[in-house]
CSV table of C-alpha atoms in Angstrom, one decimal:
chain,number,residue,atom,x,y,z
A,1,MET,CA,3.7,8.3,1.1
A,2,THR,CA,0.5,8.2,2.9
A,3,GLU,CA,-2.6,7.0,3.1
A,4,ASP,CA,-5.2,8.9,2.6
A,5,ASN,CA,-9.6,8.8,4.0
A,6,GLN,CA,-12.5,9.3,3.8
A,7,THR,CA,-13.9,12.4,5.0
A,8,ASN,CA,-17.2,10.3,6.9
A,9,ASP,CA,-16.4,9.5,10.4
A,10,LEU,CA,-19.4,7.3,10.6
A,11,PRO,CA,-18.9,3.5,10.9
A,12,GLN,CA,-19.9,1.2,7.7
A,13,GLN,CA,-20.5,-1.9,7.7
A,14,ASP,CA,-19.4,-4.7,5.2
A,15,ASN,CA,-22.6,-6.5,5.1
A,16,ASP,CA,-24.8,-7.7,2.2
A,17,THR,CA,-28.0,-6.1,2.1
A,18,PRO,CA,-30.6,-7.0,-0.4
A,19,ALA,CA,-32.0,-4.3,-2.8
A,20,SER,CA,-35.6,-4.0,-3.8
A,21,ASP,CA,-35.2,-6.0,-6.5
A,22,GLY,CA,-33.5,-9.2,-4.6
A,23,LYS,CA,-29.9,-8.5,-5.6
A,24,LYS,CA,-27.3,-7.8,-3.2
A,25,GLN,CA,-25.7,-4.3,-2.6
A,26,TYR,CA,-22.3,-4.5,-0.6
A,27,ARG,CA,-21.5,-1.4,1.7
A,28,ARG,CA,-18.3,-0.4,1.7
A,29,GLY,CA,-16.4,-0.4,4.9
A,30,ILE,CA,-14.5,2.4,6.9
A,31,LYS,CA,-11.8,3.6,5.3
A,32,SER,CA,-8.4,4.1,5.9
A,33,PHE,CA,-7.8,7.1,3.2
A,34,VAL,CA,-9.6,10.4,1.9
A,35,ILE,CA,-9.4,11.6,-1.7
A,36,ARG,CA,-7.3,15.1,-1.5
A,37,ALA,CA,-8.0,17.6,-4.2
A,38,GLY,CA,-5.3,18.0,-6.5
A,39,ARG,CA,-4.1,19.7,-9.9
A,40,LEU,CA,-2.4,17.4,-12.7
A,41,THR,CA,0.8,18.6,-14.0
A,42,LYS,CA,1.6,18.8,-17.6
A,43,GLY,CA,3.9,16.1,-17.1
A,44,GLN,CA,2.6,14.0,-14.9
A,45,GLU,CA,-1.1,14.2,-17.2
A,46,GLY,CA,1.3,13.4,-20.1
A,47,ALA,CA,2.4,10.1,-18.4
A,48,LEU,CA,-0.7,9.1,-17.5
A,49,GLU,CA,-1.8,9.6,-21.2
A,50,ARG,CA,1.0,7.8,-22.8
A,51,GLN,CA,1.7,4.9,-20.1
A,52,TRP,CA,-1.7,4.2,-19.1
A,53,PRO,CA,-2.4,2.2,-21.9
A,54,THR,CA,0.6,-0.1,-20.8
A,55,MET,CA,1.4,0.3,-16.8
A,56,GLY,CA,-2.3,0.6,-16.1
A,57,MET,CA,-4.6,-1.5,-14.1
A,58,GLU,CA,-8.4,-1.7,-13.5
A,59,LEU,CA,-10.5,-3.2,-11.4
A,60,GLU,CA,-12.7,-4.0,-14.3
A,61,ASP,CA,-10.4,-6.2,-15.5
A,62,GLY,CA,-10.7,-8.5,-13.0
A,63,PRO,CA,-8.6,-11.3,-11.3
A,64,ILE,CA,-4.9,-11.0,-12.4
A,65,ASP,CA,-2.3,-13.7,-12.5
A,66,PRO,CA,1.1,-11.7,-12.0
A,67,GLN,CA,2.7,-14.1,-14.2
A,68,GLN,CA,0.8,-13.2,-16.8
A,69,VAL,CA,1.0,-9.5,-16.1
A,70,PHE,CA,4.6,-9.0,-16.1
A,71,GLY,CA,5.2,-12.1,-18.8
A,72,ARG,CA,7.3,-14.1,-16.4
A,73,ASP,CA,8.2,-15.5,-13.0
A,74,SER,CA,9.7,-13.3,-10.7
A,75,HIS,CA,9.1,-11.7,-7.3
A,76,VAL,CA,6.1,-10.0,-7.1
A,77,VAL,CA,6.1,-6.9,-4.7
A,78,LEU,CA,3.1,-5.3,-4.2
A,79,GLU,CA,3.7,-1.6,-2.7
A,80,ILE,CA,0.3,0.5,-1.0
A,81,GLY,CA,-0.3,4.2,-1.1
A,82,TYR,CA,3.1,4.9,-3.0
A,83,GLY,CA,2.4,8.8,-2.5
A,84,MET,CA,4.1,10.2,-5.7
A,85,GLY,CA,5.8,7.0,-6.3
A,86,GLN,CA,9.6,8.2,-6.5
A,87,SER,CA,10.7,5.6,-4.3
A,88,LEU,CA,8.9,3.0,-5.7
A,89,VAL,CA,10.1,4.1,-9.0
A,90,GLN,CA,13.5,3.7,-7.6
A,91,MET,CA,13.1,0.4,-6.4
A,92,ALA,CA,12.3,-0.8,-9.2
A,93,GLN,CA,14.8,0.8,-11.8
A,94,ALA,CA,17.3,-0.6,-8.8
A,95,ALA,CA,15.7,-5.0,-9.4
A,96,PRO,CA,14.6,-5.0,-12.5
A,97,GLU,CA,14.6,-9.1,-12.1
A,98,LYS,CA,11.9,-8.2,-9.7
A,99,ASP,CA,8.5,-7.1,-10.8
A,100,PHE,CA,6.6,-4.0,-8.7
A,101,ILE,CA,2.7,-3.5,-8.5
A,102,GLY,CA,1.9,-0.1,-7.1
A,103,VAL,CA,-1.5,1.0,-5.7
A,104,GLU,CA,-2.4,4.5,-4.8
A,105,VAL,CA,-5.7,6.1,-5.0
A,106,HIS,CA,-4.3,9.9,-5.8
A,107,LEU,CA,-4.5,10.8,-9.5
A,108,PRO,CA,-1.3,13.3,-9.1
A,109,GLY,CA,0.8,10.4,-7.3
A,110,VAL,CA,-0.2,8.1,-10.2
A,111,GLY,CA,0.9,10.5,-12.6
A,112,SER,CA,3.7,11.2,-11.2
A,113,LEU,CA,4.2,7.6,-11.0
A,114,LEU,CA,4.5,7.1,-14.5
A,115,HIS,CA,6.5,10.2,-15.3
A,116,HIS,CA,9.1,9.2,-12.9
A,117,ALA,CA,9.0,5.6,-14.8
A,118,GLU,CA,8.9,6.7,-18.1
A,119,GLU,CA,12.0,9.1,-18.0
A,120,ALA,CA,13.5,6.3,-15.6
A,121,GLY,CA,12.7,3.8,-18.5
A,122,VAL,CA,11.4,1.2,-16.0
A,123,THR,CA,8.8,-1.7,-17.4
A,124,ASN,CA,8.9,-4.0,-14.4
A,125,LEU,CA,5.9,-1.9,-12.9
A,126,ARG,CA,2.5,-1.8,-13.2
A,127,THR,CA,0.0,0.8,-10.8
A,128,TYR,CA,-3.9,0.6,-9.7
A,129,LYS,CA,-5.3,3.7,-8.9
A,130,ASP,CA,-8.2,2.2,-6.8
A,131,ASP,CA,-8.8,1.1,-3.1
A,132,ALA,CA,-5.9,-1.7,-2.1
A,133,ILE,CA,-9.0,-3.4,-0.5
A,134,GLU,CA,-10.8,-3.6,-3.5
A,135,VAL,CA,-7.6,-4.4,-5.6
A,136,LEU,CA,-6.2,-7.1,-2.8
A,137,LYS,CA,-9.6,-9.2,-3.3
A,138,LEU,CA,-8.1,-9.5,-7.5
A,139,ILE,CA,-5.2,-11.1,-6.1
A,140,PRO,CA,-4.4,-14.9,-6.3
A,141,ASP,CA,-3.8,-16.8,-3.2
A,142,ASN,CA,0.0,-17.3,-2.4
A,143,SER,CA,1.3,-15.2,-5.5
A,144,LEU,CA,3.4,-11.9,-3.7
A,145,ASP,CA,6.9,-12.5,-2.4
A,146,THR,CA,6.4,-9.3,-0.9
A,147,VAL,CA,3.9,-6.4,0.4
A,148,GLN,CA,4.8,-2.9,1.5
A,149,LEU,CA,3.2,0.0,3.2
A,150,PHE,CA,4.9,2.8,4.0
A,151,PHE,CA,4.3,5.9,5.6
A,152,PRO,CA,0.7,5.5,6.2
A,153,ASP,CA,-1.7,7.9,7.7
A,154,PRO,CA,-1.2,7.6,11.0
A,155,TRP,CA,-4.5,8.7,12.4
A,156,HIS,CA,-3.2,10.4,15.3
A,157,LYS,CA,-6.8,10.7,16.8
A,158,LYS,CA,-7.9,8.7,19.4
A,159,LYS,CA,-11.3,8.5,17.7
A,160,HIS,CA,-10.1,8.1,14.1
A,161,HIS,CA,-7.8,5.1,15.4
A,162,LYS,CA,-10.6,2.8,13.4
A,163,ARG,CA,-9.3,4.3,10.3
A,164,ARG,CA,-6.1,2.4,10.7
A,165,ILE,CA,-5.0,0.0,7.2
A,166,VAL,CA,-2.9,-1.9,9.9
A,167,ASN,CA,-5.8,-4.4,11.9
A,168,ALA,CA,-6.8,-7.9,12.5
A,169,GLU,CA,-8.1,-8.7,9.3
A,170,PHE,CA,-6.1,-6.5,6.9
A,171,ALA,CA,-2.5,-8.4,8.5
A,172,GLN,CA,-5.1,-12.0,7.4
A,173,THR,CA,-5.8,-10.2,3.9
A,174,LEU,CA,-2.1,-10.3,3.5
A,175,ARG,CA,-1.7,-13.6,4.8
A,176,ARG,CA,-3.7,-15.1,2.1
A,177,VAL,CA,-1.6,-13.0,-0.9
A,178,LEU,CA,1.6,-13.9,0.4
A,179,LYS,CA,3.4,-16.7,-0.5
A,180,PRO,CA,4.6,-18.8,2.5
A,181,GLY,CA,8.2,-17.1,3.9
A,182,GLY,CA,7.1,-13.6,1.8
A,183,ILE,CA,7.0,-10.4,4.0
A,184,PHE,CA,5.2,-7.8,4.5
A,185,HIS,CA,7.1,-4.5,5.1
A,186,MET,CA,5.8,-1.5,7.1
A,187,ALA,CA,7.5,2.1,7.9
A,188,THR,CA,6.2,4.2,10.1
A,189,ASP,CA,7.6,8.2,11.4
A,190,TRP,CA,4.7,7.7,13.9
A,191,GLU,CA,6.2,5.8,17.5
A,192,PRO,CA,2.9,5.3,18.6
A,193,TYR,CA,1.8,3.9,15.5
A,194,SER,CA,4.7,1.7,15.1
A,195,GLU,CA,3.4,0.5,18.7
A,196,HIS,CA,-0.3,-0.4,17.2
A,197,MET,CA,1.5,-2.0,14.2
A,198,LEU,CA,3.5,-4.7,16.1
A,199,GLU,CA,0.7,-5.6,18.7
A,200,VAL,CA,-1.6,-6.5,15.9
A,201,MET,CA,0.7,-8.5,14.1
A,202,ASP,CA,2.2,-10.3,16.7
A,203,ALA,CA,-1.3,-11.1,17.6
A,204,ALA,CA,-1.9,-12.2,14.5
A,205,GLU,CA,-1.7,-15.7,13.4
A,206,GLY,CA,0.4,-17.1,10.6
A,207,TYR,CA,3.1,-14.6,10.9
A,208,GLU,CA,6.7,-14.3,12.6
A,209,ASN,CA,8.5,-10.8,13.4
A,210,ILE,CA,11.7,-11.5,11.9
A,211,ALA,CA,13.7,-9.2,14.4
A,212,GLY,CA,11.9,-10.7,17.3
A,213,LYS,CA,8.5,-10.1,19.2
A,214,GLY,CA,8.2,-6.6,19.5
A,215,GLN,CA,11.0,-5.7,18.1
A,216,CYS,CA,11.9,-3.3,14.4
A,217,VAL,CA,14.3,-3.9,12.0
A,218,ASP,CA,17.3,-1.4,10.5
A,219,ARG,CA,16.0,0.5,7.9
A,220,PRO,CA,16.9,-2.3,4.6
A,221,GLU,CA,18.7,-0.8,1.6
A,222,HIS,CA,16.1,-1.4,-0.6
A,223,ARG,CA,13.6,1.2,0.5
A,224,PRO,CA,15.1,4.5,-1.3
A,225,TYR,CA,16.1,6.9,1.4
A,226,THR,CA,13.1,9.7,0.7
A,227,LYS,CA,13.3,13.5,1.1
A,228,PHE,CA,9.8,13.1,3.5
A,229,GLU,CA,11.7,11.1,5.6
A,230,LYS,CA,14.7,13.4,5.5
A,231,ARG,CA,13.0,16.8,6.8
A,232,GLY,CA,11.5,14.3,9.4
A,233,GLU,CA,14.9,13.3,10.9
A,234,ASN,CA,15.5,16.7,10.7
A,235,LYS,CA,13.6,17.8,12.7
A,236,GLY,CA,14.1,14.9,15.1
A,237,HIS,CA,11.4,12.4,14.3
A,238,GLY,CA,12.5,8.9,14.1
A,239,VAL,CA,11.5,6.2,11.4
A,240,TRP,CA,10.6,2.6,12.3
A,241,ASP,CA,11.1,-0.3,10.1
A,242,ILE,CA,8.7,-3.2,10.6
A,243,MET,CA,9.1,-6.7,9.2
A,244,TYR,CA,7.3,-9.7,9.4
A,245,LYS,CA,7.2,-13.5,7.4
A,246,LYS,CA,4.6,-15.4,7.0
A,247,ILE,CA,4.6,-18.8,8.2
A,248,THR,CA,1.8,-20.2,7.9
């Protein structure tokens, strides 16, 4: 479950620039992901064909109301960068009283999610195949109970740190869409990135670390224990879970 990132290392600004016809053109900011090549399996391709009409969501559809999307007023979880989707499907299956929206840019991952959701009979799950920053623009203020970001790309090299998705601006974007008391839950297996997350979020206005400033939480039971995580632990890697609550 990693965010992928763009191959262009040149900073890009979000400035609005007038075009020759007088209309504004919008430059995209620095990406935290890169679209990696990958072929769809037959199972993924079939799941996309069958499930996308009911479970897929498009940027072109515009702003959403989670209550209308799912047809009920429920606890709504947004997961950014769900990878191949197994753990998100497990969470949706384990909590049918909640509703889940996933965001993933990698098409085989989306196909995998839909395949697993179909096999599990999960209906409380929707997905975008888009940049999470663009998706967040469509989410109403104070409408999400939880935002999950598990094992994002840590961008190990210092020159790439600007690509890390967890930054001051991102924190305030999530603050807008989270309900009062809503939770931003991060997990990483790269300790320097956990320190970065803590530094950014402890300084972010409107949040409180539920474990105390600079502290991590024990892995919560609702986050599935994945093969990816087990492989890392077998190699001596740690995993750090970090949770912040929106207080204002």
